[in-house]
Each structure stands twice: as C-alpha cells, then as structure tokens.
Amino acid sequence: MLQTRLFLILVMCVLFPVHASQNQSQIIKVLDSFHQAASEANYRQYFDLLSDNAVFIGTDGDERWGKDAFEDFAKPYFEKGNGWTYIPRNRHVTVTRSGQFAWFDEMLDNQSYGECRGTGVLELTDKGWKISQYHLTIPVPNELAKELVQQIKKLSSEP
C-alpha cells in the first residue's frame, strides 16, 4: 500500500510539470495568435480567441467591454483593415494547479502608445484555451504619477 502511494506521488510529480508546460505552450500560442489577429485586422480569429463571457478593459477608465460590446466597437475598424499592433515581450504565465485557469502579464510595444502592459485570465474550455479577461494599461513611471493624476483630475472636472 505504501509503495503504491509513493508510486502515485512520483507519477504526479513527474506528470504535472509536463502538463503545466503543455498548457503554458498552448496559452502562449493563444496570446500570440490574439495579437497577430489584431495586427492583421482578422475579426473572426481575434474574437474566436475570447470566451463567450470575456471582458476587455482598455486604457481609458470608461473602456470596459463585454465581448458583444467589444465586437461592436472593433468591427468597423477591422472591416476597414485597421487593426492594432502590439508586440509582446517579457511574458509571464501562471497556470492553476487544476489546469483549468491561467493568468498572465506581458509587456507590449505599440507604435502610438509606446510601452504598454497586458494582463488577463484564460480559461480552458471544451474548445481549448480562451481569453476571459484582457486588460491593457500604459505603465506610468512613479516620477510622473502625481503630475499625471493632477492632469486627469483637471480633465475630469472640465465641463
């Protein structure tokens, strides 16, 4: 009985890292495909990578879209061939022990906005890994934060 338990523990220790590594590879592929589809204005591929209940949070405080609303927002851009290009680098992915969920953060480069950060959550569905939340931010250096906060307050108080 003890030998059986030890064997099962050993098998789990060996198999779990392999499974986690496969999940990470699949997740990286999903995220890379997501950015590629946006860059190519490939509407169907881009939105197929989002879960049905996905939320996209943009850089503006008012930008919190459910999947349907985000599709409505993006469709006119994509139809004109105007996507957005964010080049990912320095990505970190963590998969839950159950292997059903993962979260990530990545630094991104964009021609207009410069350095950005994307964070989010993915869920393993019967159709593979899907992005359930994506949050795009513009990192603000601490040295500029107070001045920027004052500018935002001023802008918010304007009629």
mmCIF file of C-alpha atoms in Angstrom:
data_model
loop_
_atom_site.group_PDB
_atom_site.id
_atom_site.type_symbol
_atom_site.label_atom_id
_atom_site.label_comp_id
_atom_site.label_asym_id
_atom_site.label_seq_id
_atom_site.Cartn_x
_atom_site.Cartn_y
_atom_site.Cartn_z
ATOM 1 C CA MET A 1 0.000 0.000 0.000
ATOM 2 C CA LEU A 2 2.796 2.422 0.899
ATOM 3 C CA GLN A 3 4.659 1.522 -2.296
ATOM 4 C CA THR A 4 1.529 2.220 -4.351
ATOM 5 C CA ARG A 5 1.102 5.632 -2.721
ATOM 6 C CA LEU A 6 4.740 6.520 -3.259
ATOM 7 C CA PHE A 7 4.487 5.425 -6.884
ATOM 8 C CA LEU A 8 1.378 7.576 -7.441
ATOM 9 C CA ILE A 9 3.039 10.565 -5.807
ATOM 10 C CA LEU A 10 6.088 10.098 -8.010
ATOM 11 C CA VAL A 11 3.937 9.827 -11.136
ATOM 12 C CA MET A 12 2.049 13.022 -10.202
ATOM 13 C CA CYS A 13 5.308 14.900 -9.590
ATOM 14 C CA VAL A 14 6.605 13.838 -12.986
ATOM 15 C CA LEU A 15 3.390 14.357 -14.994
ATOM 16 C CA PHE A 16 2.183 17.645 -13.507
ATOM 17 C CA PRO A 17 5.146 19.724 -14.742
ATOM 18 C CA VAL A 18 4.759 18.193 -18.230
ATOM 19 C CA HIS A 19 1.037 19.024 -18.246
ATOM 20 C CA ALA A 20 1.715 22.547 -16.955
ATOM 21 C CA SER A 21 4.382 23.037 -19.626
ATOM 22 C CA GLN A 22 1.969 21.908 -22.365
ATOM 23 C CA ASN A 23 -0.669 24.301 -21.009
ATOM 24 C CA GLN A 24 1.820 27.167 -20.993
ATOM 25 C CA SER A 25 2.805 26.446 -24.602
ATOM 26 C CA GLN A 26 -0.854 26.403 -25.647
ATOM 27 C CA ILE A 27 -1.547 29.638 -23.761
ATOM 28 C CA ILE A 28 1.436 31.385 -25.334
ATOM 29 C CA LYS A 29 0.163 30.299 -28.746
ATOM 30 C CA VAL A 30 -3.314 31.717 -27.954
ATOM 31 C CA LEU A 31 -1.881 35.052 -26.805
ATOM 32 C CA ASP A 32 0.446 35.304 -29.811
ATOM 33 C CA SER A 33 -2.473 34.467 -32.135
ATOM 34 C CA PHE A 34 -4.602 37.104 -30.398
ATOM 35 C CA HIS A 35 -2.021 39.824 -31.063
ATOM 36 C CA GLN A 36 -1.397 38.590 -34.611
ATOM 37 C CA ALA A 37 -5.116 38.585 -35.446
ATOM 38 C CA ALA A 38 -5.455 42.150 -34.124
ATOM 39 C CA SER A 39 -2.478 43.280 -36.188
ATOM 40 C CA GLU A 40 -3.980 41.698 -39.326
ATOM 41 C CA ALA A 41 -7.494 43.001 -38.524
ATOM 42 C CA ASN A 42 -8.701 39.393 -38.606
ATOM 43 C CA TYR A 43 -12.039 39.885 -36.870
ATOM 44 C CA ARG A 44 -13.184 36.266 -36.681
ATOM 45 C CA GLN A 45 -9.876 34.846 -35.462
ATOM 46 C CA TYR A 46 -9.475 37.632 -32.899
ATOM 47 C CA PHE A 47 -12.904 37.222 -31.347
ATOM 48 C CA ASP A 48 -12.857 33.412 -31.530
ATOM 49 C CA LEU A 49 -9.961 33.544 -29.043
ATOM 50 C CA LEU A 50 -12.207 35.217 -26.453
ATOM 51 C CA SER A 51 -14.519 33.227 -24.214
ATOM 52 C CA ASP A 52 -18.254 33.854 -24.552
ATOM 53 C CA ASN A 53 -18.281 35.918 -21.344
ATOM 54 C CA ALA A 54 -14.976 37.719 -21.988
ATOM 55 C CA VAL A 55 -14.288 41.248 -20.812
ATOM 56 C CA PHE A 56 -11.817 43.621 -22.464
ATOM 57 C CA ILE A 57 -10.596 46.526 -20.332
ATOM 58 C CA GLY A 58 -8.864 49.292 -22.263
ATOM 59 C CA THR A 59 -6.607 52.118 -21.201
ATOM 60 C CA ASP A 60 -9.388 54.675 -20.698
ATOM 61 C CA GLY A 61 -11.405 54.483 -17.480
ATOM 62 C CA ASP A 62 -14.614 54.089 -19.491
ATOM 63 C CA GLU A 63 -13.324 51.172 -21.549
ATOM 64 C CA ARG A 64 -14.809 48.031 -20.033
ATOM 65 C CA TRP A 65 -16.472 45.959 -22.685
ATOM 66 C CA GLY A 66 -18.200 42.607 -22.626
ATOM 67 C CA LYS A 67 -17.437 40.515 -25.697
ATOM 68 C CA ASP A 68 -20.509 41.636 -27.701
ATOM 69 C CA ALA A 69 -19.881 45.333 -26.999
ATOM 70 C CA PHE A 70 -16.193 44.973 -27.822
ATOM 71 C CA GLU A 71 -17.077 43.256 -31.105
ATOM 72 C CA ASP A 72 -19.402 46.172 -31.949
ATOM 73 C CA PHE A 73 -16.624 48.644 -31.156
ATOM 74 C CA ALA A 74 -13.920 46.822 -33.137
ATOM 75 C CA LYS A 75 -15.902 45.690 -36.172
ATOM 76 C CA PRO A 76 -15.778 48.996 -38.106
ATOM 77 C CA TYR A 77 -12.003 49.186 -37.636
ATOM 78 C CA PHE A 78 -11.412 45.593 -38.669
ATOM 79 C CA GLU A 79 -13.739 45.915 -41.689
ATOM 80 C CA LYS A 80 -11.548 48.772 -42.949
ATOM 81 C CA GLY A 81 -8.427 46.643 -42.375
ATOM 82 C CA ASN A 82 -7.396 48.759 -39.392
ATOM 83 C CA GLY A 83 -6.294 46.563 -36.548
ATOM 84 C CA TRP A 84 -3.862 47.351 -33.813
ATOM 85 C CA THR A 85 -0.346 46.062 -33.426
ATOM 86 C CA TYR A 86 1.064 45.270 -30.014
ATOM 87 C CA ILE A 87 4.311 43.325 -29.975
ATOM 88 C CA PRO A 88 4.579 41.195 -26.838
ATOM 89 C CA ARG A 89 7.732 40.685 -24.820
ATOM 90 C CA ASN A 90 8.611 39.661 -21.298
ATOM 91 C CA ARG A 91 5.524 37.486 -20.749
ATOM 92 C CA HIS A 92 4.751 35.561 -17.556
ATOM 93 C CA VAL A 93 2.101 32.820 -17.461
ATOM 94 C CA THR A 94 0.849 31.007 -14.377
ATOM 95 C CA VAL A 95 -1.471 28.004 -14.641
ATOM 96 C CA THR A 96 -3.617 26.950 -11.691
ATOM 97 C CA ARG A 97 -2.943 23.577 -10.130
ATOM 98 C CA SER A 98 -6.213 22.275 -11.593
ATOM 99 C CA GLY A 99 -5.038 23.290 -15.074
ATOM 100 C CA GLN A 100 -8.394 24.985 -15.788
ATOM 101 C CA PHE A 101 -7.369 28.634 -15.458
ATOM 102 C CA ALA A 102 -4.303 30.734 -16.060
ATOM 103 C CA TRP A 103 -3.310 34.335 -15.647
ATOM 104 C CA PHE A 104 -0.620 36.284 -17.398
ATOM 105 C CA ASP A 105 1.107 39.588 -17.689
ATOM 106 C CA GLU A 106 3.133 40.809 -20.630
ATOM 107 C CA MET A 107 4.903 43.936 -21.713
ATOM 108 C CA LEU A 108 3.903 45.183 -25.151
ATOM 109 C CA ASP A 109 5.325 47.647 -27.641
ATOM 110 C CA ASN A 110 2.990 49.799 -29.737
ATOM 111 C CA GLN A 111 3.914 52.456 -32.258
ATOM 112 C CA SER A 112 1.408 55.026 -30.931
ATOM 113 C CA TYR A 113 1.341 54.270 -27.208
ATOM 114 C CA GLY A 114 4.888 53.045 -26.692
ATOM 115 C CA GLU A 115 5.354 50.603 -23.851
ATOM 116 C CA CYS A 116 2.122 49.017 -22.618
ATOM 117 C CA ARG A 117 1.177 46.157 -20.342
ATOM 118 C CA GLY A 118 -1.392 43.464 -20.947
ATOM 119 C CA THR A 119 -2.734 41.309 -18.142
ATOM 120 C CA GLY A 120 -5.507 38.796 -18.119
ATOM 121 C CA VAL A 121 -7.097 35.481 -17.392
ATOM 122 C CA LEU A 122 -7.619 32.455 -19.615
ATOM 123 C CA GLU A 123 -9.964 29.530 -19.117
ATOM 124 C CA LEU A 124 -9.609 26.030 -20.513
ATOM 125 C CA THR A 125 -12.878 25.304 -22.324
ATOM 126 C CA ASP A 126 -14.050 22.378 -24.428
ATOM 127 C CA LYS A 127 -12.793 24.453 -27.404
ATOM 128 C CA GLY A 128 -9.332 24.978 -25.898
ATOM 129 C CA TRP A 129 -7.852 27.953 -24.036
ATOM 130 C CA LYS A 130 -9.925 31.129 -24.312
ATOM 131 C CA ILE A 131 -9.170 34.618 -23.027
ATOM 132 C CA SER A 132 -11.785 35.555 -20.417
ATOM 133 C CA GLN A 133 -10.299 38.900 -19.469
ATOM 134 C CA TYR A 134 -7.737 41.125 -21.139
ATOM 135 C CA HIS A 135 -6.641 44.370 -19.535
ATOM 136 C CA LEU A 136 -4.472 46.829 -21.468
ATOM 137 C CA THR A 137 -2.645 49.507 -19.495
ATOM 138 C CA ILE A 138 0.020 52.111 -20.022
ATOM 139 C CA PRO A 139 2.586 51.865 -17.224
ATOM 140 C CA VAL A 140 3.264 55.244 -15.641
ATOM 141 C CA PRO A 141 6.677 55.848 -14.090
ATOM 142 C CA ASN A 142 6.341 56.774 -10.405
ATOM 143 C CA GLU A 143 8.182 60.034 -11.074
ATOM 144 C CA LEU A 144 5.332 61.141 -13.378
ATOM 145 C CA ALA A 145 2.383 59.712 -11.458
ATOM 146 C CA LYS A 146 1.479 62.734 -9.299
ATOM 147 C CA GLU A 147 1.637 65.144 -12.242
ATOM 148 C CA LEU A 148 -0.412 62.790 -14.406
ATOM 149 C CA VAL A 149 -3.035 62.336 -11.675
ATOM 150 C CA GLN A 150 -3.395 66.122 -11.474
ATOM 151 C CA GLN A 151 -3.863 66.326 -15.272
ATOM 152 C CA ILE A 152 -6.508 63.596 -15.139
ATOM 153 C CA LYS A 153 -8.346 65.389 -12.314
ATOM 154 C CA LYS A 154 -8.295 68.616 -14.292
ATOM 155 C CA LEU A 155 -9.596 66.880 -17.416
ATOM 156 C CA SER A 156 -12.335 65.115 -15.415
ATOM 157 C CA SER A 157 -13.551 68.381 -13.886
ATOM 158 C CA GLU A 158 -13.841 70.209 -17.225
ATOM 159 C CA PRO A 159 -17.414 70.659 -18.441
#
